[in-house]
CSV table of C-alpha atoms in Angstrom, one decimal:
chain,number,residue,atom,x,y,z
H,1,MET,CA,-14.1,6.7,11.4
H,2,ALA,CA,-16.4,3.9,12.5
H,3,THR,CA,-15.2,1.7,15.3
H,4,ASN,CA,-18.1,-0.3,16.2
H,5,GLY,CA,-18.0,-4.1,16.5
H,6,ARG,CA,-15.5,-6.2,18.4
H,7,ARG,CA,-11.5,-5.3,18.4
H,8,LEU,CA,-10.2,-8.4,17.3
H,9,GLY,CA,-6.6,-7.4,17.6
H,10,VAL,CA,-3.6,-5.3,15.6
H,11,VAL,CA,-1.4,-6.3,12.9
H,12,GLY,CA,1.5,-3.8,11.8
H,13,ASP,CA,5.2,-2.7,12.0
H,14,LYS,CA,6.8,0.5,13.2
H,15,ARG,CA,5.0,2.2,10.1
H,16,VAL,CA,1.5,1.1,10.0
H,17,ARG,CA,-1.1,-0.1,12.5
H,18,ILE,CA,-4.1,-2.2,11.2
H,19,THR,CA,-6.8,-2.9,13.9
H,20,VAL,CA,-9.1,-5.3,12.9
H,21,TYR,CA,-12.8,-5.2,13.8
H,22,GLN,CA,-15.4,-7.9,13.8
H,23,VAL,CA,-18.4,-6.2,12.8
H,24,ALA,CA,-21.0,-8.7,12.4
H,25,THR,CA,-22.5,-11.8,10.9
H,26,ALA,CA,-25.2,-12.1,8.6
H,27,PRO,CA,-26.6,-14.5,5.9
H,28,ALA,CA,-25.2,-13.6,2.3
H,29,PRO,CA,-27.6,-12.2,0.3
H,30,ALA,CA,-26.1,-13.3,-3.0
H,31,ALA,CA,-23.9,-16.9,-4.0
H,32,SER,CA,-20.3,-16.2,-4.4
H,33,VAL,CA,-18.8,-16.2,-8.2
H,34,MET,CA,-16.5,-18.2,-7.2
H,35,VAL,CA,-17.2,-21.7,-7.6
H,36,ASP,CA,-15.7,-25.2,-6.5
H,37,PRO,CA,-14.0,-26.5,-9.6
H,38,ASP,CA,-14.8,-30.1,-8.6
H,39,ASP,CA,-18.6,-29.6,-8.4
H,40,GLY,CA,-19.5,-26.4,-9.7
H,41,THR,CA,-21.3,-25.2,-6.7
H,42,PRO,CA,-20.5,-21.9,-5.2
H,43,VAL,CA,-17.8,-21.3,-2.4
H,44,ILE,CA,-20.4,-19.2,-0.6
H,45,ALA,CA,-24.2,-20.1,-1.3
H,46,LYS,CA,-26.7,-17.3,-0.7
H,47,GLY,CA,-27.7,-17.7,2.8
H,48,ASP,CA,-24.3,-19.1,4.3
H,49,ARG,CA,-22.9,-17.0,7.2
H,50,LEU,CA,-20.9,-14.1,6.3
H,51,VAL,CA,-18.4,-12.3,8.7
H,52,VAL,CA,-18.3,-8.7,8.1
H,53,LEU,CA,-14.9,-7.4,9.1
H,54,ARG,CA,-13.4,-3.5,9.3
H,55,TYR,CA,-9.7,-2.7,8.9
H,56,VAL,CA,-8.4,0.6,10.1
H,57,VAL,CA,-5.3,1.4,8.9
H,58,THR,CA,-3.4,4.1,10.7
H,59,ASN,CA,0.0,5.7,9.9
H,60,ILE,CA,1.9,5.5,13.3
H,61,SER,CA,5.1,6.9,11.8
H,62,ALA,CA,6.6,10.4,11.8
H,63,ASP,CA,6.4,10.7,8.0
H,64,PRO,CA,3.7,10.6,5.6
H,65,ILE,CA,3.2,7.5,3.3
H,66,SER,CA,2.2,8.5,-0.5
H,67,LEU,CA,-0.2,5.1,-1.0
H,68,GLY,CA,-1.1,4.1,-4.6
H,69,ILE,CA,-4.4,3.0,-5.7
H,70,GLY,CA,-4.2,-0.3,-4.1
H,71,THR,CA,-3.5,1.3,-0.8
H,72,VAL,CA,-3.3,-1.4,1.6
H,73,ALA,CA,-4.1,-4.6,0.2
H,74,ILE,CA,-5.2,-6.9,2.7
H,75,THR,CA,-5.4,-10.7,2.3
H,76,ALA,CA,-7.0,-12.9,4.8
H,77,ARG,CA,-7.2,-16.6,5.1
H,78,TYR,CA,-8.0,-19.3,7.7
H,79,PRO,CA,-5.7,-21.8,8.1
H,80,ASP,CA,-7.5,-24.4,6.6
H,81,TRP,CA,-8.7,-22.5,3.8
H,82,PRO,CA,-8.3,-24.7,0.6
H,83,TRP,CA,-8.0,-22.1,-1.9
H,84,GLU,CA,-4.9,-20.8,-3.3
H,85,GLN,CA,-6.0,-17.1,-3.0
H,86,GLY,CA,-7.4,-15.4,0.3
H,87,LEU,CA,-10.8,-15.7,1.7
H,88,ILE,CA,-13.6,-14.5,-1.1
H,89,GLY,CA,-16.5,-12.7,0.0
H,90,VAL,CA,-20.0,-11.7,-2.2
H,91,ARG,CA,-21.1,-8.5,-3.5
H,92,ALA,CA,-23.2,-7.1,-0.9
H,93,PRO,CA,-22.9,-3.2,-1.2
H,94,GLU,CA,-26.0,-2.6,1.0
H,95,LEU,CA,-24.8,-4.8,3.9
H,96,MET,CA,-21.3,-3.4,3.5
H,97,THR,CA,-22.9,0.3,3.9
H,98,GLN,CA,-25.1,-0.8,6.6
H,99,LYS,CA,-22.3,-2.2,8.7
H,100,ARG,CA,-20.3,0.7,8.0
H,101,ALA,CA,-17.5,-1.2,6.5
H,102,PRO,CA,-17.0,0.1,3.0
H,103,THR,CA,-15.0,-2.0,0.5
H,104,SER,CA,-13.0,1.0,-0.8
H,105,PRO,CA,-11.3,4.1,1.2
H,106,PHE,CA,-12.4,6.3,-1.8
H,107,ARG,CA,-15.3,8.1,-2.4
H,108,ALA,CA,-16.5,7.6,-6.2
H,109,GLY,CA,-14.6,9.8,-8.3
H,110,THR,CA,-11.7,10.7,-5.9
H,111,GLN,CA,-9.3,7.7,-6.6
H,112,ARG,CA,-6.3,9.7,-7.9
H,113,PRO,CA,-3.2,8.3,-6.6
H,114,PRO,CA,-0.6,9.4,-4.4
H,115,TYR,CA,-3.1,9.4,-1.6
H,116,ILE,CA,-1.0,10.8,1.2
H,117,LEU,CA,-1.6,9.3,4.6
H,118,GLU,CA,-0.3,11.7,7.0
H,119,PRO,CA,1.4,10.9,10.3
H,120,GLY,CA,-1.5,9.7,12.8
H,121,SER,CA,-4.0,9.6,10.0
H,122,SER,CA,-6.3,6.8,9.0
H,123,PHE,CA,-8.7,5.1,6.6
H,124,MET,CA,-10.9,2.2,7.0
H,125,VAL,CA,-11.9,-0.7,4.3
H,126,GLY,CA,-14.2,-3.4,4.8
H,127,GLN,CA,-14.4,-6.9,3.9
H,128,ASN,CA,-17.1,-10.0,4.1
H,129,ALA,CA,-15.9,-13.5,4.2
H,130,PRO,CA,-17.4,-16.7,5.2
H,131,TYR,CA,-17.9,-17.0,8.8
H,132,GLU,CA,-16.2,-20.0,11.1
H,133,THR,CA,-16.5,-19.4,14.7
H,134,ALA,CA,-13.6,-18.9,16.8
H,135,GLU,CA,-11.3,-19.3,13.8
H,136,GLU,CA,-7.9,-17.9,13.5
H,137,LEU,CA,-7.6,-15.3,10.6
H,138,GLN,CA,-4.3,-14.8,8.9
H,139,LEU,CA,-3.9,-11.4,7.7
H,140,SER,CA,-1.2,-10.5,4.9
H,141,ALA,CA,-1.5,-6.3,4.3
H,142,LYS,CA,0.8,-5.2,1.7
H,143,VAL,CA,1.4,-1.5,1.8
H,144,VAL,CA,1.5,-0.1,-1.6
H,145,VAL,CA,3.4,2.8,-2.0
H,146,SER,CA,3.7,5.3,-5.3
H,147,ASP,CA,5.9,7.8,-6.3
H,148,ASP,CA,5.0,11.5,-6.7
H,149,SER,CA,3.4,10.6,-9.9
H,150,GLY,CA,0.8,8.3,-8.7
H,151,SER,CA,2.6,5.3,-10.0
H,152,ASP,CA,3.1,2.5,-7.9
H,153,ASP,CA,6.7,1.7,-6.6
H,154,ALA,CA,7.0,-1.9,-5.7
H,155,SER,CA,10.7,-1.1,-4.4
H,156,LEU,CA,9.0,1.2,-1.7
H,157,SER,CA,6.0,-1.0,-0.6
H,158,TRP,CA,6.2,-3.5,2.0
H,159,THR,CA,4.2,-6.4,3.6
H,160,VAL,CA,3.1,-6.6,7.3
H,161,GLU,CA,1.5,-10.0,8.5
H,162,GLY,CA,-0.2,-11.2,11.6
H,163,SER,CA,-3.2,-13.3,13.1
H,164,VAL,CA,-6.2,-12.5,15.1
H,165,HIS,CA,-9.6,-14.6,16.3
H,166,LEU,CA,-12.9,-14.1,15.2
H,167,ASP,CA,-15.4,-14.7,18.2
């Protein structure tokens, strides 16, 4: 489990702990697919500064958690982010691999729920987003629980929220 980068803080509850790391900043290798509807320009232009984040999700309860294919869906946003959805990033597989911040907790071909997160076990997932120095990063993490067949069970899923500050 990679833990390099600056530890920004923890979001969680009595069942899961999500440790947030600021791994690096880097220029965007490509423009975002999302564009500003007013002028058609990419929300993230090629060369804009990105922050690479890593989330380490740990089961801190005494019971295993059966996760669905979405595992823990983390949405990040800045308080002044003008768009309805959370922060977007750019497709940057080489950057994310180099910084050890994979965008999926699964290896190719292993995404078959339920994914059992045993007590004390962790997985990591990464994200890149537009970088704003010393900005508050609001996080909402939906823990996607599945039944024994691997189907998501919304009645068992829950959300944890919190915030950290970027360097």
